[in-house]
Amino acid sequence: EIETDKNKNPASPTSQGEKPGAWGGESETSTRASRTKRKFMKPRTPKSRPGELVRSTVRISRGARQVDLPVWVASGRQPGPTALLSAGIHGDEVHAIALLHRFVQELDLKQLTGRLLIVPVANVSGFHAGSRTVPEDGRDLNRCFPGDPKGRLSERFAYYIFTELAAAADWGVDLHDSGRGSVLLPHARVHDPELLDIGAAFGTEIIMKTTLPPGYHGILSIEARKRYRRPFFHVEVGGGTVLWEHLIE
């Protein structure tokens, strides 16, 4: 299900009285046979017209559990590349979430060329609970990519973001902070030497090139880079569950 409503709070979890969505959910008329053979349908990505910003939600569900994922789409008046901007994969990283919201507030659609796919709060229930992980299953969402359409709720979130949004992007930036930890100076993190120039374009004085140990997987920016061979990296700014105005600016 997709709902487009510019007046609705896009980070609000679904109320218990609403019916489950089409992806992993069951309608009131489902039979036992249809429940065992039902198809898992991938939600559609919202669309916007040139010069328009649409704030929408995409419902992700697993049985009776369902959460509305905010997905915003901004289109410039001129065609161009598509970028994915995401924040809040860890629900307690409020500084990164605020940073992306500030960016959208100040976005001038008249100056935009191309399209922005924006996930302002990827871990919605974790944000409301002040939790790094997805409360419904305790998983770290940034260890779940590329996801699984028939898996746990966190894996279904990851699957939609990875196969529907990251797959459509020419490049992507995933925003983070330290959560409840120490405050991090702004820096871009790249996991591929070919992306050092892209990381430098973000404009921070620090660029961290990281090497992950064998078997370490599931991170959005790394998995998207490996699968789609496009520039994906992530940024760390601030933390401590405090909004640092000078770092946001």
PDB file of C-alpha atoms in Angstrom:
ATOM      1  CA  GLU A   1       0.000   0.000   0.000  1.00  0.00           C
ATOM      2  CA  ILE A   2       1.167   3.497  -0.737  1.00  0.00           C
ATOM      3  CA  GLU A   3      -0.295   6.597   0.788  1.00  0.00           C
ATOM      4  CA  THR A   4       0.567  10.069  -0.427  1.00  0.00           C
ATOM      5  CA  ASP A   5      -0.382  12.744   2.064  1.00  0.00           C
ATOM      6  CA  LYS A   6       1.718  15.825   2.602  1.00  0.00           C
ATOM      7  CA  ASN A   7      -0.058  16.533   5.888  1.00  0.00           C
ATOM      8  CA  LYS A   8       0.511  13.110   7.448  1.00  0.00           C
ATOM      9  CA  ASN A   9       3.398  12.482   9.814  1.00  0.00           C
ATOM     10  CA  PRO A  10       5.520  10.142   7.646  1.00  0.00           C
ATOM     11  CA  ALA A  11       7.271   8.570  10.630  1.00  0.00           C
ATOM     12  CA  SER A  12       4.098   7.498  12.414  1.00  0.00           C
ATOM     13  CA  PRO A  13       3.764   3.745  12.958  1.00  0.00           C
ATOM     14  CA  THR A  14       0.599   2.131  11.668  1.00  0.00           C
ATOM     15  CA  SER A  15      -2.261   1.937  14.140  1.00  0.00           C
ATOM     16  CA  GLN A  16      -3.315  -1.525  15.240  1.00  0.00           C
ATOM     17  CA  GLY A  17      -6.752  -1.165  13.705  1.00  0.00           C
ATOM     18  CA  GLU A  18      -5.540  -0.894  10.106  1.00  0.00           C
ATOM     19  CA  LYS A  19      -5.443  -3.886   7.775  1.00  0.00           C
ATOM     20  CA  PRO A  20      -2.061  -5.388   6.900  1.00  0.00           C
ATOM     21  CA  GLY A  21      -0.529  -4.267   3.622  1.00  0.00           C
ATOM     22  CA  ALA A  22      -0.100  -6.309   0.488  1.00  0.00           C
ATOM     23  CA  TRP A  23       3.542  -7.196   1.113  1.00  0.00           C
ATOM     24  CA  GLY A  24       3.610 -10.115   3.522  1.00  0.00           C
ATOM     25  CA  GLY A  25       0.191  -9.222   4.966  1.00  0.00           C
ATOM     26  CA  GLU A  26      -3.136 -10.989   4.625  1.00  0.00           C
ATOM     27  CA  SER A  27      -6.494  -9.496   3.713  1.00  0.00           C
ATOM     28  CA  GLU A  28      -9.605 -10.221   5.751  1.00  0.00           C
ATOM     29  CA  THR A  29     -10.835 -12.574   3.013  1.00  0.00           C
ATOM     30  CA  SER A  30      -7.676 -14.722   2.892  1.00  0.00           C
ATOM     31  CA  THR A  31      -8.249 -18.481   3.026  1.00  0.00           C
ATOM     32  CA  ARG A  32      -5.898 -21.082   4.503  1.00  0.00           C
ATOM     33  CA  ALA A  33      -4.734 -22.030   1.003  1.00  0.00           C
ATOM     34  CA  SER A  34      -4.095 -18.462  -0.067  1.00  0.00           C
ATOM     35  CA  ARG A  35      -2.115 -17.807   3.096  1.00  0.00           C
ATOM     36  CA  THR A  36       0.245 -20.666   2.349  1.00  0.00           C
ATOM     37  CA  LYS A  37       0.636 -19.808  -1.333  1.00  0.00           C
ATOM     38  CA  ARG A  38       0.381 -16.024  -1.254  1.00  0.00           C
ATOM     39  CA  LYS A  39       2.853 -14.046  -3.315  1.00  0.00           C
ATOM     40  CA  PHE A  40       5.087 -11.508  -1.670  1.00  0.00           C
ATOM     41  CA  MET A  41       4.553  -8.331  -3.637  1.00  0.00           C
ATOM     42  CA  LYS A  42       7.159  -5.605  -3.571  1.00  0.00           C
ATOM     43  CA  PRO A  43       5.646  -2.187  -2.727  1.00  0.00           C
ATOM     44  CA  ARG A  44       5.788   0.421  -5.435  1.00  0.00           C
ATOM     45  CA  THR A  45       7.968   3.488  -5.057  1.00  0.00           C
ATOM     46  CA  PRO A  46       6.058   6.801  -4.950  1.00  0.00           C
ATOM     47  CA  LYS A  47       6.452   9.158  -7.889  1.00  0.00           C
ATOM     48  CA  SER A  48       6.582  12.918  -8.159  1.00  0.00           C
ATOM     49  CA  ARG A  49       6.127  15.280 -11.056  1.00  0.00           C
ATOM     50  CA  PRO A  50       8.849  17.712 -12.164  1.00  0.00           C
ATOM     51  CA  GLY A  51       9.309  20.453  -9.590  1.00  0.00           C
ATOM     52  CA  GLU A  52       7.439  18.523  -6.887  1.00  0.00           C
ATOM     53  CA  LEU A  53       8.289  16.934  -3.539  1.00  0.00           C
ATOM     54  CA  VAL A  54       5.968  14.094  -2.504  1.00  0.00           C
ATOM     55  CA  ARG A  55       5.983  12.788   1.063  1.00  0.00           C
ATOM     56  CA  SER A  56       4.606   9.262   1.063  1.00  0.00           C
ATOM     57  CA  THR A  57       4.671   6.082   3.107  1.00  0.00           C
ATOM     58  CA  VAL A  58       5.205   2.493   2.024  1.00  0.00           C
ATOM     59  CA  ARG A  59       3.746  -0.183   4.265  1.00  0.00           C
ATOM     60  CA  ILE A  60       6.046  -3.053   5.215  1.00  0.00           C
ATOM     61  CA  SER A  61       4.411  -5.932   7.068  1.00  0.00           C
ATOM     62  CA  ARG A  62       5.006  -9.388   8.409  1.00  0.00           C
ATOM     63  CA  GLY A  63       1.796 -11.024   9.563  1.00  0.00           C
ATOM     64  CA  ALA A  64       0.077  -8.688  12.012  1.00  0.00           C
ATOM     65  CA  ARG A  65       3.190  -6.529  12.378  1.00  0.00           C
ATOM     66  CA  GLN A  66       3.256  -3.570  10.043  1.00  0.00           C
ATOM     67  CA  VAL A  67       5.126  -0.292   9.844  1.00  0.00           C
ATOM     68  CA  ASP A  68       4.750   2.613   7.437  1.00  0.00           C
ATOM     69  CA  LEU A  69       8.147   3.502   5.997  1.00  0.00           C
ATOM     70  CA  PRO A  70       8.452   7.163   4.962  1.00  0.00           C
ATOM     71  CA  VAL A  71       9.654   7.504   1.377  1.00  0.00           C
ATOM     72  CA  TRP A  72       9.900  10.974  -0.115  1.00  0.00           C
ATOM     73  CA  VAL A  73      10.551  11.709  -3.774  1.00  0.00           C
ATOM     74  CA  ALA A  74      11.764  15.067  -5.096  1.00  0.00           C
ATOM     75  CA  SER A  75      12.006  15.716  -8.832  1.00  0.00           C
ATOM     76  CA  GLY A  76      13.768  18.629 -10.454  1.00  0.00           C
ATOM     77  CA  ARG A  77      12.364  20.457 -13.416  1.00  0.00           C
ATOM     78  CA  GLN A  78      15.161  19.085 -15.575  1.00  0.00           C
ATOM     79  CA  PRO A  79      15.959  15.372 -15.979  1.00  0.00           C
ATOM     80  CA  GLY A  80      19.167  14.011 -14.524  1.00  0.00           C
ATOM     81  CA  PRO A  81      20.631  11.358 -12.244  1.00  0.00           C
ATOM     82  CA  THR A  82      18.833   9.791  -9.298  1.00  0.00           C
ATOM     83  CA  ALA A  83      20.310   9.896  -5.795  1.00  0.00           C
ATOM     84  CA  LEU A  84      19.294   7.935  -2.704  1.00  0.00           C
ATOM     85  CA  LEU A  85      19.537   9.800   0.620  1.00  0.00           C
ATOM     86  CA  SER A  86      18.796   7.814   3.758  1.00  0.00           C
ATOM     87  CA  ALA A  87      19.013   8.288   7.518  1.00  0.00           C
ATOM     88  CA  GLY A  88      17.780   6.610  10.673  1.00  0.00           C
ATOM     89  CA  ILE A  89      18.786   3.047   9.821  1.00  0.00           C
ATOM     90  CA  HIS A  90      19.737   3.055  13.497  1.00  0.00           C
ATOM     91  CA  GLY A  91      16.762   4.499  15.360  1.00  0.00           C
ATOM     92  CA  ASP A  92      18.811   6.300  18.029  1.00  0.00           C
ATOM     93  CA  GLU A  93      20.864   8.303  15.522  1.00  0.00           C
ATOM     94  CA  VAL A  94      18.739  11.422  15.801  1.00  0.00           C
ATOM     95  CA  HIS A  95      21.439  13.804  14.575  1.00  0.00           C
ATOM     96  CA  ALA A  96      21.636  12.116  11.175  1.00  0.00           C
ATOM     97  CA  ILE A  97      17.841  12.160  10.940  1.00  0.00           C
ATOM     98  CA  ALA A  98      17.755  15.881  11.772  1.00  0.00           C
ATOM     99  CA  LEU A  99      20.487  16.552   9.229  1.00  0.00           C
ATOM    100  CA  LEU A 100      18.498  14.974   6.404  1.00  0.00           C
ATOM    101  CA  HIS A 101      15.280  16.741   7.467  1.00  0.00           C
ATOM    102  CA  ARG A 102      17.123  20.083   7.467  1.00  0.00           C
ATOM    103  CA  PHE A 103      18.422  19.376   3.995  1.00  0.00           C
ATOM    104  CA  VAL A 104      14.904  18.687   2.714  1.00  0.00           C
ATOM    105  CA  GLN A 105      13.535  21.826   4.397  1.00  0.00           C
ATOM    106  CA  GLU A 106      16.109  23.955   2.593  1.00  0.00           C
ATOM    107  CA  LEU A 107      15.885  22.125  -0.724  1.00  0.00           C
ATOM    108  CA  ASP A 108      15.165  24.422  -3.667  1.00  0.00           C
ATOM    109  CA  LEU A 109      13.376  22.338  -6.256  1.00  0.00           C
ATOM    110  CA  LYS A 110      13.984  25.035  -8.853  1.00  0.00           C
ATOM    111  CA  GLN A 111      17.711  24.358  -8.569  1.00  0.00           C
ATOM    112  CA  LEU A 112      17.389  20.575  -8.558  1.00  0.00           C
ATOM    113  CA  THR A 113      18.300  18.536 -11.620  1.00  0.00           C
ATOM    114  CA  GLY A 114      17.310  14.894 -11.580  1.00  0.00           C
ATOM    115  CA  ARG A 115      15.567  13.053  -8.761  1.00  0.00           C
ATOM    116  CA  LEU A 116      16.050  12.414  -5.044  1.00  0.00           C
ATOM    117  CA  LEU A 117      14.793   9.276  -3.336  1.00  0.00           C
ATOM    118  CA  ILE A 118      14.706  10.135   0.375  1.00  0.00           C
ATOM    119  CA  VAL A 119      14.234   7.807   3.342  1.00  0.00           C
ATOM    120  CA  PRO A 120      14.184  10.242   6.284  1.00  0.00           C
ATOM    121  CA  VAL A 121      13.767   7.550   8.968  1.00  0.00           C
ATOM    122  CA  ALA A 122      14.533   4.010   7.814  1.00  0.00           C
ATOM    123  CA  ASN A 123      14.040   2.364  11.218  1.00  0.00           C
ATOM    124  CA  VAL A 124      10.732   3.967  12.147  1.00  0.00           C
ATOM    125  CA  SER A 125       9.833   1.850  15.168  1.00  0.00           C
ATOM    126  CA  GLY A 126      13.413   2.040  16.417  1.00  0.00           C
ATOM    127  CA  PHE A 127      13.265   5.827  16.213  1.00  0.00           C
ATOM    128  CA  HIS A 128      10.100   5.950  18.322  1.00  0.00           C
ATOM    129  CA  ALA A 129      11.617   3.528  20.844  1.00  0.00           C
ATOM    130  CA  GLY A 130      15.005   5.246  20.910  1.00  0.00           C
ATOM    131  CA  SER A 131      16.541   1.938  19.832  1.00  0.00           C
ATOM    132  CA  ARG A 132      19.484   1.254  17.533  1.00  0.00           C
ATOM    133  CA  THR A 133      17.920  -2.011  16.396  1.00  0.00           C
ATOM    134  CA  VAL A 134      14.501  -2.845  14.968  1.00  0.00           C
ATOM    135  CA  PRO A 135      12.332  -3.453  18.087  1.00  0.00           C
ATOM    136  CA  GLU A 136      10.078  -6.007  16.402  1.00  0.00           C
ATOM    137  CA  ASP A 137      12.899  -8.535  15.947  1.00  0.00           C
ATOM    138  CA  GLY A 138      15.984  -7.059  17.615  1.00  0.00           C
ATOM    139  CA  ARG A 139      18.031  -6.993  14.398  1.00  0.00           C
ATOM    140  CA  ASP A 140      20.492  -4.328  13.335  1.00  0.00           C
ATOM    141  CA  LEU A 141      18.955  -3.056  10.089  1.00  0.00           C
ATOM    142  CA  ASN A 142      22.389  -2.118   8.760  1.00  0.00           C
ATOM    143  CA  ARG A 143      23.452  -5.757   8.932  1.00  0.00           C
ATOM    144  CA  CYS A 144      20.445  -7.020   6.961  1.00  0.00           C
ATOM    145  CA  PHE A 145      21.124  -5.885   3.401  1.00  0.00           C
ATOM    146  CA  PRO A 146      20.306  -6.929   0.722  1.00  0.00           C
ATOM    147  CA  GLY A 147      17.389  -8.276   2.750  1.00  0.00           C
ATOM    148  CA  ASP A 148      14.817 -10.998   2.291  1.00  0.00           C
ATOM    149  CA  PRO A 149      11.191 -10.462   1.149  1.00  0.00           C
ATOM    150  CA  LYS A 150      10.078 -13.480   3.211  1.00  0.00           C
ATOM    151  CA  GLY A 151      12.303 -12.875   6.209  1.00  0.00           C
ATOM    152  CA  ARG A 152      11.937 -10.983   9.449  1.00  0.00           C
ATOM    153  CA  LEU A 153      10.517  -7.467   9.448  1.00  0.00           C
ATOM    154  CA  SER A 154      13.999  -5.915   9.440  1.00  0.00           C
ATOM    155  CA  GLU A 155      14.976  -8.056   6.441  1.00  0.00           C
ATOM    156  CA  ARG A 156      11.847  -6.939   4.591  1.00  0.00           C
ATOM    157  CA  PHE A 157      12.698  -3.307   5.250  1.00  0.00           C
ATOM    158  CA  ALA A 158      16.182  -3.954   3.911  1.00  0.00           C
ATOM    159  CA  TYR A 159      14.873  -5.785   0.857  1.00  0.00           C
ATOM    160  CA  TYR A 160      12.576  -2.940  -0.160  1.00  0.00           C
ATOM    161  CA  ILE A 161      15.211  -0.234   0.351  1.00  0.00           C
ATOM    162  CA  PHE A 162      17.863  -2.258  -1.448  1.00  0.00           C
ATOM    163  CA  THR A 163      15.932  -3.607  -4.441  1.00  0.00           C
ATOM    164  CA  GLU A 164      13.533  -0.730  -5.031  1.00  0.00           C
ATOM    165  CA  LEU A 165      15.426   2.416  -4.003  1.00  0.00           C
ATOM    166  CA  ALA A 166      19.150   1.647  -4.116  1.00  0.00           C
ATOM    167  CA  ALA A 167      18.668  -0.256  -7.368  1.00  0.00           C
ATOM    168  CA  ALA A 168      17.126   2.841  -8.958  1.00  0.00           C
ATOM    169  CA  ALA A 169      19.847   5.235  -7.749  1.00  0.00           C
ATOM    170  CA  ASP A 170      22.912   6.381  -9.656  1.00  0.00           C
ATOM    171  CA  TRP A 171      24.593   7.090  -6.319  1.00  0.00           C
ATOM    172  CA  GLY A 172      23.671   7.129  -2.658  1.00  0.00           C
ATOM    173  CA  VAL A 173      24.586   8.561   0.726  1.00  0.00           C
ATOM    174  CA  ASP A 174      23.538   6.910   3.990  1.00  0.00           C
ATOM    175  CA  LEU A 175      23.673   9.311   6.962  1.00  0.00           C
ATOM    176  CA  HIS A 176      24.715   8.139  10.425  1.00  0.00           C
ATOM    177  CA  ASP A 177      25.972   9.383  13.782  1.00  0.00           C
ATOM    178  CA  SER A 178      27.319   7.599  16.854  1.00  0.00           C
ATOM    179  CA  GLY A 179      23.887   7.065  18.412  1.00  0.00           C
ATOM    180  CA  ARG A 180      24.286   6.977  22.182  1.00  0.00           C
ATOM    181  CA  GLY A 181      28.064   6.866  21.883  1.00  0.00           C
ATOM    182  CA  SER A 182      30.623   9.618  21.631  1.00  0.00           C
ATOM    183  CA  VAL A 183      30.304  12.591  19.292  1.00  0.00           C
ATOM    184  CA  LEU A 184      31.889  12.024  15.884  1.00  0.00           C
ATOM    185  CA  LEU A 185      33.517  14.719  13.800  1.00  0.00           C
ATOM    186  CA  PRO A 186      31.878  14.901  10.366  1.00  0.00           C
ATOM    187  CA  HIS A 187      33.491  12.472   7.952  1.00  0.00           C
ATOM    188  CA  ALA A 188      32.719  10.334   4.932  1.00  0.00           C
ATOM    189  CA  ARG A 189      33.437   6.607   5.087  1.00  0.00           C
ATOM    190  CA  VAL A 190      34.314   4.741   1.918  1.00  0.00           C
ATOM    191  CA  HIS A 191      35.033   1.045   1.544  1.00  0.00           C
ATOM    192  CA  ASP A 192      36.367   1.172  -2.003  1.00  0.00           C
ATOM    193  CA  PRO A 193      39.483   3.165  -3.068  1.00  0.00           C
ATOM    194  CA  GLU A 194      37.678   4.192  -6.247  1.00  0.00           C
ATOM    195  CA  LEU A 195      35.221   6.211  -4.120  1.00  0.00           C
ATOM    196  CA  LEU A 196      37.762   8.463  -2.396  1.00  0.00           C
ATOM    197  CA  ASP A 197      37.039  11.342  -4.777  1.00  0.00           C
ATOM    198  CA  ILE A 198      33.311  10.889  -4.248  1.00  0.00           C
ATOM    199  CA  GLY A 199      33.830  10.966  -0.493  1.00  0.00           C
ATOM    200  CA  ALA A 200      35.871  14.145  -0.828  1.00  0.00           C
ATOM    201  CA  ALA A 201      33.018  15.762  -2.767  1.00  0.00           C
ATOM    202  CA  PHE A 202      30.880  15.547   0.370  1.00  0.00           C
ATOM    203  CA  GLY A 203      33.034  18.365   1.704  1.00  0.00           C
ATOM    204  CA  THR A 204      34.281  17.092   5.079  1.00  0.00           C
ATOM    205  CA  GLU A 205      37.885  17.520   6.144  1.00  0.00           C
ATOM    206  CA  ILE A 206      38.079  13.852   7.129  1.00  0.00           C
ATOM    207  CA  ILE A 207      37.595  10.879   4.809  1.00  0.00           C
ATOM    208  CA  MET A 208      37.884   7.444   6.374  1.00  0.00           C
ATOM    209  CA  LYS A 209      38.804   4.516   4.175  1.00  0.00           C
ATOM    210  CA  THR A 210      37.784   1.364   5.987  1.00  0.00           C
ATOM    211  CA  THR A 211      38.632  -2.286   5.439  1.00  0.00           C
ATOM    212  CA  LEU A 212      36.173  -4.796   6.832  1.00  0.00           C
ATOM    213  CA  PRO A 213      37.192  -8.231   8.095  1.00  0.00           C
ATOM    214  CA  PRO A 214      36.122 -11.328   6.104  1.00  0.00           C
ATOM    215  CA  GLY A 215      32.532 -12.351   6.683  1.00  0.00           C
ATOM    216  CA  TYR A 216      31.436  -8.851   7.685  1.00  0.00           C
ATOM    217  CA  HIS A 217      28.405  -8.027   5.569  1.00  0.00           C
ATOM    218  CA  GLY A 218      24.925  -6.512   5.474  1.00  0.00           C
ATOM    219  CA  ILE A 219      25.806  -2.790   5.433  1.00  0.00           C
ATOM    220  CA  LEU A 220      23.716  -0.785   2.957  1.00  0.00           C
ATOM    221  CA  SER A 221      26.488   1.306   1.388  1.00  0.00           C
ATOM    222  CA  ILE A 222      28.847  -1.666   1.018  1.00  0.00           C
ATOM    223  CA  GLU A 223      26.307  -4.125  -0.329  1.00  0.00           C
ATOM    224  CA  ALA A 224      24.856  -1.572  -2.762  1.00  0.00           C
ATOM    225  CA  ARG A 225      28.343  -0.769  -4.039  1.00  0.00           C
ATOM    226  CA  LYS A 226      29.122  -4.454  -4.576  1.00  0.00           C
ATOM    227  CA  ARG A 227      25.788  -5.295  -6.208  1.00  0.00           C
ATOM    228  CA  TYR A 228      25.186  -2.245  -8.394  1.00  0.00           C
ATOM    229  CA  ARG A 229      28.755  -0.966  -8.923  1.00  0.00           C
ATOM    230  CA  ARG A 230      27.669   2.627  -8.390  1.00  0.00           C
ATOM    231  CA  PRO A 231      28.973   5.194  -5.889  1.00  0.00           C
ATOM    232  CA  PHE A 232      27.487   4.464  -2.460  1.00  0.00           C
ATOM    233  CA  PHE A 233      29.067   5.595   0.783  1.00  0.00           C
ATOM    234  CA  HIS A 234      28.018   6.654   4.242  1.00  0.00           C
ATOM    235  CA  VAL A 235      28.617   9.695   6.378  1.00  0.00           C
ATOM    236  CA  GLU A 236      29.040  10.051  10.144  1.00  0.00           C
ATOM    237  CA  VAL A 237      28.147  13.379  11.782  1.00  0.00           C
ATOM    238  CA  GLY A 238      27.725  14.027  15.520  1.00  0.00           C
ATOM    239  CA  GLY A 239      25.972  11.757  17.975  1.00  0.00           C
ATOM    240  CA  GLY A 240      25.288  11.317  21.662  1.00  0.00           C
ATOM    241  CA  THR A 241      21.534  11.696  20.958  1.00  0.00           C
ATOM    242  CA  VAL A 242      22.137  15.469  20.885  1.00  0.00           C
ATOM    243  CA  LEU A 243      21.488  17.851  18.013  1.00  0.00           C
ATOM    244  CA  TRP A 244      24.720  19.723  17.330  1.00  0.00           C
ATOM    245  CA  GLU A 245      23.574  22.777  15.411  1.00  0.00           C
ATOM    246  CA  HIS A 246      27.033  23.782  14.198  1.00  0.00           C
ATOM    247  CA  LEU A 247      27.608  20.278  12.788  1.00  0.00           C
ATOM    248  CA  ILE A 248      24.222  20.277  11.055  1.00  0.00           C
ATOM    249  CA  GLU A 249      25.043  23.601   9.441  1.00  0.00           C
TER     250      GLU A 249
END
